Amino acid sequence: MKTRVIRRGMLVAIMVAGIFPGCAPKAQSSPRRIEVTARRFEFAPAEITLKKGQPVVLELKSTDAAHGLRFRELNVNVKVGAGGTTEVQFTPDKTGDFIGHCSVFCGSGHGTMALTLHVVD
Amino acid sequence: MRRLPLLATAIISLGMTACKADSPGKLETRTMTFAKHTVFIRNKSQANPLPSNATTWADGKEAFSHYCVACHGLDGQNTGVPFADHISPPIPLLTSKDVQGYSDGQLKWILDNGISPSGMPGSKGTLSDDELWSIIVYLRHLPPAGSQGTPEMYNP
Protein backbone atom coordinates (compact mmCIF):
# COMPACT_ATOMS: atom_id res chain seq x y z
CA MET A 1 0.00 0.00 0.00
CA LYS A 2 2.75 2.41 1.09
CA THR A 3 4.83 1.56 -1.99
CA ARG A 4 1.87 2.28 -4.28
CA VAL A 5 1.38 5.68 -2.73
CA ILE A 6 5.07 6.52 -3.20
CA ARG A 7 5.00 5.35 -6.84
CA ARG A 8 1.90 7.45 -7.57
CA GLY A 9 3.51 10.45 -5.90
CA MET A 10 6.65 10.04 -8.03
CA LEU A 11 4.52 9.71 -11.16
CA VAL A 12 2.63 12.91 -10.35
CA ALA A 13 5.94 14.73 -9.66
CA ILE A 14 7.40 13.62 -13.00
CA MET A 15 4.25 14.75 -14.86
CA VAL A 16 4.27 18.15 -13.13
CA ALA A 17 7.94 18.63 -13.98
CA GLY A 18 7.16 17.74 -17.60
CA ILE A 19 4.30 20.26 -17.79
CA PHE A 20 6.22 23.10 -16.10
CA PRO A 21 9.83 22.63 -17.16
CA GLY A 22 10.60 26.36 -16.55
CA CYS A 23 9.93 25.87 -12.87
CA ALA A 24 12.86 23.55 -12.39
CA PRO A 25 15.74 25.28 -10.57
CA LYS A 26 18.49 26.52 -12.92
CA ALA A 27 22.10 27.38 -12.23
CA GLN A 28 22.45 31.21 -12.16
CA SER A 29 24.77 32.28 -15.00
CA SER A 30 27.63 34.37 -13.72
CA PRO A 31 27.88 37.89 -15.19
CA ARG A 32 30.28 38.55 -18.04
CA ARG A 33 33.23 40.67 -16.90
CA ILE A 34 34.68 43.31 -19.19
CA GLU A 35 37.64 45.50 -18.36
CA VAL A 36 37.50 49.06 -19.69
CA THR A 37 40.46 51.40 -19.45
CA ALA A 38 39.79 55.12 -19.25
CA ARG A 39 42.39 57.72 -20.04
CA ARG A 40 42.36 61.24 -21.50
CA PHE A 41 40.44 61.21 -23.87
CA GLU A 42 39.40 57.68 -24.75
CA PHE A 43 38.01 54.41 -23.51
CA ALA A 44 39.60 51.12 -24.48
CA PRO A 45 37.86 49.21 -25.90
CA ALA A 46 35.75 51.92 -27.52
CA GLU A 47 33.04 49.46 -28.61
CA ILE A 48 31.52 46.47 -26.83
CA THR A 49 28.79 44.07 -27.95
CA LEU A 50 26.48 42.70 -25.27
CA LYS A 51 23.47 40.37 -25.24
CA LYS A 52 20.16 41.69 -24.05
CA GLY A 53 19.29 40.16 -20.69
CA GLN A 54 22.80 38.93 -19.99
CA PRO A 55 24.25 40.40 -16.79
CA VAL A 56 27.56 42.17 -17.23
CA VAL A 57 30.16 43.67 -14.94
CA LEU A 58 32.09 46.61 -16.36
CA GLU A 59 35.37 47.11 -14.58
CA LEU A 60 36.45 50.69 -15.15
CA LYS A 61 40.13 51.41 -14.67
CA SER A 62 41.66 54.88 -14.86
CA THR A 63 45.27 55.31 -15.89
CA ASP A 64 45.45 59.06 -15.30
CA ALA A 65 42.75 61.46 -14.07
CA ALA A 66 39.34 60.89 -12.53
CA HIS A 67 36.82 59.69 -15.12
CA GLY A 68 33.31 58.37 -15.33
CA LEU A 69 31.17 56.33 -17.69
CA ARG A 70 27.51 57.05 -18.12
CA PHE A 71 24.85 55.43 -20.30
CA ARG A 72 21.83 57.62 -19.71
CA GLU A 73 19.38 55.33 -21.53
CA LEU A 74 20.53 52.27 -19.60
CA ASN A 75 20.56 54.10 -16.28
CA VAL A 76 24.23 53.26 -15.72
CA ASN A 77 26.68 55.73 -14.21
CA VAL A 78 30.02 54.86 -12.64
CA LYS A 79 32.85 57.11 -11.53
CA VAL A 80 36.47 56.28 -10.82
CA GLY A 81 39.18 58.31 -9.10
CA ALA A 82 42.58 59.12 -10.61
CA GLY A 83 44.48 55.86 -11.15
CA GLY A 84 41.73 53.84 -9.49
CA THR A 85 39.49 50.93 -10.41
CA THR A 86 35.80 50.46 -9.83
CA GLU A 87 33.04 48.32 -11.27
CA VAL A 88 29.35 48.41 -12.05
CA GLN A 89 26.98 45.52 -12.71
CA PHE A 90 23.92 45.82 -14.88
CA THR A 91 21.75 43.87 -17.28
CA PRO A 92 20.90 45.57 -20.58
CA ASP A 93 17.14 45.32 -21.00
CA LYS A 94 16.82 46.73 -24.51
CA THR A 95 18.58 46.29 -27.81
CA GLY A 96 20.28 49.03 -29.82
CA ASP A 97 23.41 51.12 -29.85
CA PHE A 98 24.05 53.15 -26.73
CA ILE A 99 26.78 55.76 -26.45
CA GLY A 100 28.29 56.29 -23.04
CA HIS A 101 30.24 59.41 -22.18
CA CYS A 102 32.78 60.30 -19.56
CA SER A 103 30.75 61.75 -16.70
CA VAL A 104 33.59 63.46 -14.82
CA PHE A 105 35.05 66.54 -16.47
CA CYS A 106 38.63 65.59 -17.35
CA GLY A 107 39.93 68.33 -19.65
CA SER A 108 39.68 69.87 -23.09
CA GLY A 109 38.81 66.65 -24.94
CA HIS A 110 36.36 65.39 -22.31
CA GLY A 111 33.40 65.74 -24.67
CA THR A 112 34.91 63.33 -27.21
CA MET A 113 35.44 60.52 -24.72
CA ALA A 114 32.84 57.91 -25.64
CA LEU A 115 32.20 54.17 -25.54
CA THR A 116 29.55 52.50 -27.71
CA LEU A 117 27.58 49.50 -26.44
CA HIS A 118 25.90 47.35 -29.08
CA VAL A 119 23.16 45.39 -27.34
CA VAL A 120 21.83 42.51 -29.46
CA ASP A 121 19.22 39.76 -29.00
CA MET B 1 59.57 115.72 -49.85
CA ARG B 2 60.59 115.43 -46.19
CA ARG B 3 57.23 116.74 -45.15
CA LEU B 4 55.36 113.82 -46.74
CA PRO B 5 56.02 111.19 -43.98
CA LEU B 6 55.22 113.80 -41.36
CA LEU B 7 51.95 114.62 -43.06
CA ALA B 8 51.10 110.94 -43.42
CA THR B 9 51.80 110.32 -39.72
CA ALA B 10 49.59 113.26 -38.79
CA ILE B 11 46.72 111.97 -40.94
CA ILE B 12 46.99 108.39 -39.56
CA SER B 13 47.11 109.71 -35.98
CA LEU B 14 44.04 111.84 -36.62
CA GLY B 15 42.27 108.87 -38.17
CA MET B 16 43.09 106.61 -35.21
CA THR B 17 41.78 109.20 -32.78
CA ALA B 18 38.52 109.23 -34.68
CA CYS B 19 38.33 105.43 -34.35
CA LYS B 20 37.55 105.50 -30.63
CA ALA B 21 34.94 102.80 -29.95
CA ASP B 22 31.72 103.84 -28.33
CA SER B 23 28.99 101.63 -26.99
CA PRO B 24 26.65 100.60 -29.80
CA GLY B 25 23.52 102.66 -30.16
CA LYS B 26 19.98 101.30 -29.87
CA LEU B 27 19.54 100.87 -33.62
CA GLU B 28 22.90 99.10 -33.94
CA THR B 29 22.06 96.77 -31.05
CA ARG B 30 18.61 95.97 -32.41
CA THR B 31 20.00 95.31 -35.88
CA MET B 32 22.68 92.96 -34.57
CA THR B 33 20.24 91.16 -32.27
CA PHE B 34 17.84 90.65 -35.17
CA ALA B 35 20.66 89.43 -37.42
CA LYS B 36 21.92 86.96 -34.82
CA HIS B 37 18.47 85.55 -34.10
CA THR B 38 17.42 85.20 -37.71
CA VAL B 39 20.57 84.79 -39.82
CA PHE B 40 23.82 84.01 -38.03
CA ILE B 41 22.71 81.57 -35.32
CA ARG B 42 21.40 78.49 -37.07
CA ASN B 43 19.76 75.20 -36.02
CA LYS B 44 16.52 76.89 -34.94
CA SER B 45 14.29 73.86 -35.40
CA GLN B 46 16.26 71.20 -33.52
CA ALA B 47 14.51 70.13 -30.33
CA ASN B 48 16.23 69.14 -27.11
CA PRO B 49 16.31 65.32 -27.03
CA LEU B 50 16.54 65.29 -23.24
CA PRO B 51 13.53 65.58 -20.97
CA SER B 52 13.22 68.76 -18.96
CA ASN B 53 13.14 67.33 -15.46
CA ALA B 54 15.01 67.63 -12.15
CA THR B 55 17.62 65.02 -13.08
CA THR B 56 18.53 66.68 -16.38
CA TRP B 57 18.56 70.09 -14.68
CA ALA B 58 21.03 68.78 -12.07
CA ASP B 59 23.19 67.27 -14.85
CA GLY B 60 23.14 70.59 -16.66
CA LYS B 61 24.07 72.49 -13.54
CA GLU B 62 27.03 70.19 -12.97
CA ALA B 63 28.26 70.45 -16.57
CA PHE B 64 27.79 74.23 -16.47
CA SER B 65 29.92 74.40 -13.32
CA HIS B 66 32.89 72.76 -15.09
CA TYR B 67 33.23 75.06 -18.05
CA CYS B 68 30.77 77.94 -18.37
CA VAL B 69 31.12 79.12 -14.80
CA ALA B 70 34.38 81.03 -15.40
CA CYS B 71 32.58 83.71 -17.43
CA HIS B 72 28.91 83.29 -16.51
CA GLY B 73 29.11 82.51 -12.79
CA LEU B 74 27.31 79.59 -11.15
CA ASP B 75 23.93 81.24 -11.65
CA GLY B 76 24.42 82.25 -15.31
CA GLN B 77 24.07 85.85 -14.23
CA ASN B 78 27.76 86.71 -13.83
CA THR B 79 27.74 86.65 -10.04
CA GLY B 80 31.31 86.86 -8.74
CA VAL B 81 32.90 87.11 -12.20
CA PRO B 82 35.38 89.96 -11.72
CA PHE B 83 35.69 90.98 -15.39
CA ALA B 84 32.06 90.61 -16.45
CA ASP B 85 31.48 94.36 -16.89
CA HIS B 86 34.99 95.25 -18.04
CA ILE B 87 35.09 93.53 -21.41
CA SER B 88 33.45 94.58 -24.63
CA PRO B 89 30.89 93.40 -25.42
CA PRO B 90 29.95 92.76 -21.78
CA ILE B 91 28.99 89.21 -20.82
CA PRO B 92 25.20 88.95 -21.16
CA LEU B 93 22.92 87.75 -18.41
CA LEU B 94 21.73 84.33 -19.50
CA THR B 95 18.30 85.16 -18.12
CA SER B 96 18.08 88.11 -20.54
CA LYS B 97 15.45 88.31 -23.25
CA ASP B 98 18.19 88.25 -25.88
CA VAL B 99 19.52 84.88 -24.70
CA GLN B 100 16.22 83.31 -23.72
CA GLY B 101 14.78 84.36 -27.10
CA TYR B 102 16.89 81.73 -28.87
CA SER B 103 15.33 78.32 -29.50
CA ASP B 104 16.89 75.26 -27.81
CA GLY B 105 18.46 74.32 -31.16
CA GLN B 106 20.04 77.76 -31.51
CA LEU B 107 21.41 77.63 -27.97
CA LYS B 108 22.95 74.25 -28.82
CA TRP B 109 24.48 75.79 -31.96
CA ILE B 110 25.97 78.61 -29.87
CA LEU B 111 27.35 76.13 -27.32
CA ASP B 112 28.84 74.02 -30.12
CA ASN B 113 30.30 76.81 -32.22
CA GLY B 114 30.51 79.90 -30.04
CA ILE B 115 29.93 83.43 -31.28
CA SER B 116 33.42 84.35 -32.37
CA PRO B 117 33.49 88.17 -32.24
CA SER B 118 31.87 88.22 -28.81
CA GLY B 119 34.43 86.06 -27.02
CA MET B 120 31.96 83.20 -26.49
CA PRO B 121 33.94 80.03 -27.34
CA GLY B 122 32.58 76.83 -28.86
CA SER B 123 32.41 73.79 -26.56
CA LYS B 124 32.20 70.99 -29.10
CA GLY B 125 34.63 68.31 -27.99
CA THR B 126 35.12 69.86 -24.60
CA LEU B 127 31.67 68.82 -23.43
CA SER B 128 29.60 65.94 -24.81
CA ASP B 129 26.31 66.46 -26.66
CA ASP B 130 24.54 64.97 -23.69
CA GLU B 131 26.10 67.54 -21.36
CA LEU B 132 25.41 70.43 -23.74
CA TRP B 133 21.72 69.56 -24.04
CA SER B 134 21.47 69.22 -20.27
CA ILE B 135 23.05 72.68 -19.92
CA ILE B 136 20.22 74.06 -22.08
CA VAL B 137 17.69 72.62 -19.62
CA TYR B 138 19.63 74.37 -16.85
CA LEU B 139 19.67 77.65 -18.84
CA ARG B 140 15.89 77.55 -19.15
CA HIS B 141 15.50 77.36 -15.38
CA LEU B 142 18.39 79.35 -13.91
CA PRO B 143 18.46 79.88 -10.14
CA PRO B 144 17.96 83.40 -8.73
CA ALA B 145 20.89 85.79 -9.21
CA GLY B 146 23.43 85.49 -6.40
CA SER B 147 21.84 82.36 -4.92
CA GLN B 148 24.78 80.11 -5.88
CA GLY B 149 27.56 82.31 -4.54
CA THR B 150 30.88 83.10 -6.19
CA PRO B 151 32.68 80.47 -8.31
CA GLU B 152 35.41 78.74 -6.31
CA MET B 153 38.12 79.96 -8.68
CA TYR B 154 37.40 83.58 -7.73
CA ASN B 155 37.28 83.04 -3.99
CA PRO B 156 40.37 84.45 -2.26
PDB file of N, CA and C in Angstrom, chain A residues 36 41-43 45-48 58 60 68-78 90 97-104 110-118, chain B residues 128-131:
ATOM      1  N   VAL A  36      37.451  47.852 -18.847  1.00  0.00           N
ATOM      2  CA  VAL A  36      37.504  49.060 -19.689  1.00  0.00           C
ATOM      3  C   VAL A  36      38.522  50.017 -19.090  1.00  0.00           C
ATOM      4  N   PHE A  41      41.849  61.028 -23.909  1.00  0.00           N
ATOM      5  CA  PHE A  41      40.440  61.214 -23.867  1.00  0.00           C
ATOM      6  C   PHE A  41      39.797  60.068 -24.624  1.00  0.00           C
ATOM      7  N   GLU A  42      39.959  58.861 -24.070  1.00  0.00           N
ATOM      8  CA  GLU A  42      39.399  57.680 -24.750  1.00  0.00           C
ATOM      9  C   GLU A  42      39.142  56.541 -23.780  1.00  0.00           C
ATOM     10  N   PHE A  43      38.240  55.665 -24.207  1.00  0.00           N
ATOM     11  CA  PHE A  43      38.008  54.406 -23.505  1.00  0.00           C
ATOM     12  C   PHE A  43      38.573  53.292 -24.367  1.00  0.00           C
ATOM     13  N   PRO A  45      38.276  49.044 -24.509  1.00  0.00           N
ATOM     14  CA  PRO A  45      37.862  49.209 -25.900  1.00  0.00           C
ATOM     15  C   PRO A  45      36.832  50.339 -26.041  1.00  0.00           C
ATOM     16  N   ALA A  46      36.704  50.828 -27.270  1.00  0.00           N
ATOM     17  CA  ALA A  46      35.750  51.916 -27.525  1.00  0.00           C
ATOM     18  C   ALA A  46      34.381  51.386 -27.939  1.00  0.00           C
ATOM     19  N   GLU A  47      34.326  50.064 -28.242  1.00  0.00           N
ATOM     20  CA  GLU A  47      33.037  49.457 -28.613  1.00  0.00           C
ATOM     21  C   GLU A  47      32.932  48.084 -27.969  1.00  0.00           C
ATOM     22  N   ILE A  48      31.758  47.767 -27.466  1.00  0.00           N
ATOM     23  CA  ILE A  48      31.524  46.465 -26.835  1.00  0.00           C
ATOM     24  C   ILE A  48      30.157  45.966 -27.292  1.00  0.00           C
ATOM     25  N   LEU A  58      31.071  45.773 -15.725  1.00  0.00           N
ATOM     26  CA  LEU A  58      32.088  46.614 -16.363  1.00  0.00           C
ATOM     27  C   LEU A  58      33.071  47.043 -15.296  1.00  0.00           C
ATOM     28  N   LEU A  60      35.909  49.454 -14.591  1.00  0.00           N
ATOM     29  CA  LEU A  60      36.454  50.694 -15.149  1.00  0.00           C
ATOM     30  C   LEU A  60      37.758  51.044 -14.427  1.00  0.00           C
ATOM     31  N   GLY A  68      34.589  59.005 -15.586  1.00  0.00           N
ATOM     32  CA  GLY A  68      33.306  58.367 -15.326  1.00  0.00           C
ATOM     33  C   GLY A  68      32.817  57.725 -16.605  1.00  0.00           C
ATOM     34  N   LEU A  69      31.780  56.926 -16.496  1.00  0.00           N
ATOM     35  CA  LEU A  69      31.167  56.335 -17.689  1.00  0.00           C
ATOM     36  C   LEU A  69      29.673  56.279 -17.451  1.00  0.00           C
ATOM     37  N   ARG A  70      28.949  56.977 -18.317  1.00  0.00           N
ATOM     38  CA  ARG A  70      27.507  57.052 -18.117  1.00  0.00           C
ATOM     39  C   ARG A  70      26.747  56.683 -19.388  1.00  0.00           C
ATOM     40  N   PHE A  71      25.809  55.749 -19.238  1.00  0.00           N
ATOM     41  CA  PHE A  71      24.851  55.433 -20.302  1.00  0.00           C
ATOM     42  C   PHE A  71      23.494  55.876 -19.791  1.00  0.00           C
ATOM     43  N   ARG A  72      23.081  57.051 -20.223  1.00  0.00           N
ATOM     44  CA  ARG A  72      21.833  57.624 -19.708  1.00  0.00           C
ATOM     45  C   ARG A  72      20.647  56.697 -19.945  1.00  0.00           C
ATOM     46  N   GLU A  73      20.561  56.133 -21.195  1.00  0.00           N
ATOM     47  CA  GLU A  73      19.380  55.326 -21.532  1.00  0.00           C
ATOM     48  C   GLU A  73      19.338  53.993 -20.787  1.00  0.00           C
ATOM     49  N   LEU A  74      20.491  53.540 -20.316  1.00  0.00           N
ATOM     50  CA  LEU A  74      20.526  52.267 -19.597  1.00  0.00           C
ATOM     51  C   LEU A  74      20.579  52.489 -18.086  1.00  0.00           C
ATOM     52  N   ASN A  75      20.527  53.743 -17.692  1.00  0.00           N
ATOM     53  CA  ASN A  75      20.560  54.100 -16.276  1.00  0.00           C
ATOM     54  C   ASN A  75      21.821  53.568 -15.584  1.00  0.00           C
ATOM     55  N   VAL A  76      22.951  53.717 -16.254  1.00  0.00           N
ATOM     56  CA  VAL A  76      24.233  53.260 -15.717  1.00  0.00           C
ATOM     57  C   VAL A  76      25.157  54.462 -15.581  1.00  0.00           C
ATOM     58  N   ASN A  77      25.719  54.640 -14.410  1.00  0.00           N
ATOM     59  CA  ASN A  77      26.684  55.732 -14.211  1.00  0.00           C
ATOM     60  C   ASN A  77      27.701  55.279 -13.173  1.00  0.00           C
ATOM     61  N   VAL A  78      28.962  55.282 -13.559  1.00  0.00           N
ATOM     62  CA  VAL A  78      30.016  54.856 -12.638  1.00  0.00           C
ATOM     63  C   VAL A  78      31.166  55.861 -12.716  1.00  0.00           C
ATOM     64  N   PHE A  90      25.252  45.532 -14.375  1.00  0.00           N
ATOM     65  CA  PHE A  90      23.919  45.825 -14.884  1.00  0.00           C
ATOM     66  C   PHE A  90      23.530  44.778 -15.916  1.00  0.00           C
ATOM     67  N   ASP A  97      22.078  50.570 -30.084  1.00  0.00           N
ATOM     68  CA  ASP A  97      23.415  51.124 -29.852  1.00  0.00           C
ATOM     69  C   ASP A  97      23.295  52.245 -28.825  1.00  0.00           C
ATOM     70  N   PHE A  98      24.106  52.160 -27.799  1.00  0.00           N
ATOM     71  CA  PHE A  98      24.051  53.151 -26.730  1.00  0.00           C
ATOM     72  C   PHE A  98      25.440  53.766 -26.554  1.00  0.00           C
ATOM     73  N   ILE A  99      25.483  55.076 -26.570  1.00  0.00           N
ATOM     74  CA  ILE A  99      26.777  55.758 -26.455  1.00  0.00           C
ATOM     75  C   ILE A  99      26.935  56.289 -25.035  1.00  0.00           C
ATOM     76  N   GLY A 100      27.989  55.817 -24.394  1.00  0.00           N
ATOM     77  CA  GLY A 100      28.289  56.289 -23.040  1.00  0.00           C
ATOM     78  C   GLY A 100      29.373  57.356 -23.100  1.00  0.00           C
ATOM     79  N   HIS A 101      29.275  58.317 -22.209  1.00  0.00           N
ATOM     80  CA  HIS A 101      30.244  59.409 -22.176  1.00  0.00           C
ATOM     81  C   HIS A 101      30.945  59.450 -20.821  1.00  0.00           C
ATOM     82  N   CYS A 102      32.105  60.070 -20.830  1.00  0.00           N
ATOM     83  CA  CYS A 102      32.783  60.303 -19.561  1.00  0.00           C
ATOM     84  C   CYS A 102      31.907  61.267 -18.765  1.00  0.00           C
ATOM     85  N   SER A 103      31.666  60.930 -17.505  1.00  0.00           N
ATOM     86  CA  SER A 103      30.749  61.749 -16.698  1.00  0.00           C
ATOM     87  C   SER A 103      31.480  62.578 -15.646  1.00  0.00           C
ATOM     88  N   VAL A 104      32.804  62.602 -15.725  1.00  0.00           N
ATOM     89  CA  VAL A 104      33.590  63.456 -14.816  1.00  0.00           C
ATOM     90  C   VAL A 104      34.474  64.340 -15.703  1.00  0.00           C
ATOM     91  N   HIS A 110      37.342  66.166 -23.090  1.00  0.00           N
ATOM     92  CA  HIS A 110      36.365  65.387 -22.305  1.00  0.00           C
ATOM     93  C   HIS A 110      35.128  65.006 -23.123  1.00  0.00           C
ATOM     94  N   GLY A 111      34.640  65.960 -23.915  1.00  0.00           N
ATOM     95  CA  GLY A 111      33.404  65.740 -24.670  1.00  0.00           C
ATOM     96  C   GLY A 111      33.509  64.683 -25.758  1.00  0.00           C
ATOM     97  N   THR A 112      34.738  64.333 -26.144  1.00  0.00           N
ATOM     98  CA  THR A 112      34.906  63.334 -27.210  1.00  0.00           C
ATOM     99  C   THR A 112      35.085  61.924 -26.651  1.00  0.00           C
ATOM    100  N   MET A 113      35.141  61.809 -25.346  1.00  0.00           N
ATOM    101  CA  MET A 113      35.436  60.515 -24.721  1.00  0.00           C
ATOM    102  C   MET A 113      34.163  59.678 -24.669  1.00  0.00           C
ATOM    103  N   ALA A 114      34.090  58.671 -25.525  1.00  0.00           N
ATOM    104  CA  ALA A 114      32.839  57.911 -25.635  1.00  0.00           C
ATOM    105  C   ALA A 114      33.109  56.419 -25.809  1.00  0.00           C
ATOM    106  N   LEU A 115      32.140  55.632 -25.371  1.00  0.00           N
ATOM    107  CA  LEU A 115      32.196  54.173 -25.544  1.00  0.00           C
ATOM    108  C   LEU A 115      30.828  53.727 -26.053  1.00  0.00           C
ATOM    109  N   THR A 116      30.826  52.946 -27.135  1.00  0.00           N
ATOM    110  CA  THR A 116      29.549  52.496 -27.710  1.00  0.00           C
ATOM    111  C   THR A 116      29.256  51.062 -27.299  1.00  0.00           C
ATOM    112  N   LEU A 117      28.056  50.855 -26.769  1.00  0.00           N
ATOM    113  CA  LEU A 117      27.585  49.504 -26.440  1.00  0.00           C
ATOM    114  C   LEU A 117      26.594  49.080 -27.508  1.00  0.00           C
ATOM    115  N   HIS A 118      26.870  47.936 -28.145  1.00  0.00           N
ATOM    116  CA  HIS A 118      25.896  47.354 -29.076  1.00  0.00           C
ATOM    117  C   HIS A 118      25.183  46.248 -28.308  1.00  0.00           C
TER     118      HIS A 118
ATOM    119  N   SER B 128      30.322  66.861 -23.912  1.00  0.00           N
ATOM    120  CA  SER B 128      29.597  65.945 -24.806  1.00  0.00           C
ATOM    121  C   SER B 128      28.245  66.546 -25.184  1.00  0.00           C
ATOM    122  N   ASP B 129      27.653  66.013 -26.243  1.00  0.00           N
ATOM    123  CA  ASP B 129      26.312  66.458 -26.659  1.00  0.00           C
ATOM    124  C   ASP B 129      25.316  66.338 -25.513  1.00  0.00           C
ATOM    125  N   ASP B 130      25.425  65.228 -24.820  1.00  0.00           N
ATOM    126  CA  ASP B 130      24.535  64.970 -23.689  1.00  0.00           C
ATOM    127  C   ASP B 130      24.651  66.091 -22.644  1.00  0.00           C
ATOM    128  N   GLU B 131      25.876  66.475 -22.347  1.00  0.00           N
ATOM    129  CA  GLU B 131      26.098  67.540 -21.357  1.00  0.00           C
ATOM    130  C   GLU B 131      25.596  68.888 -21.876  1.00  0.00           C
TER     131      GLU B 131
END
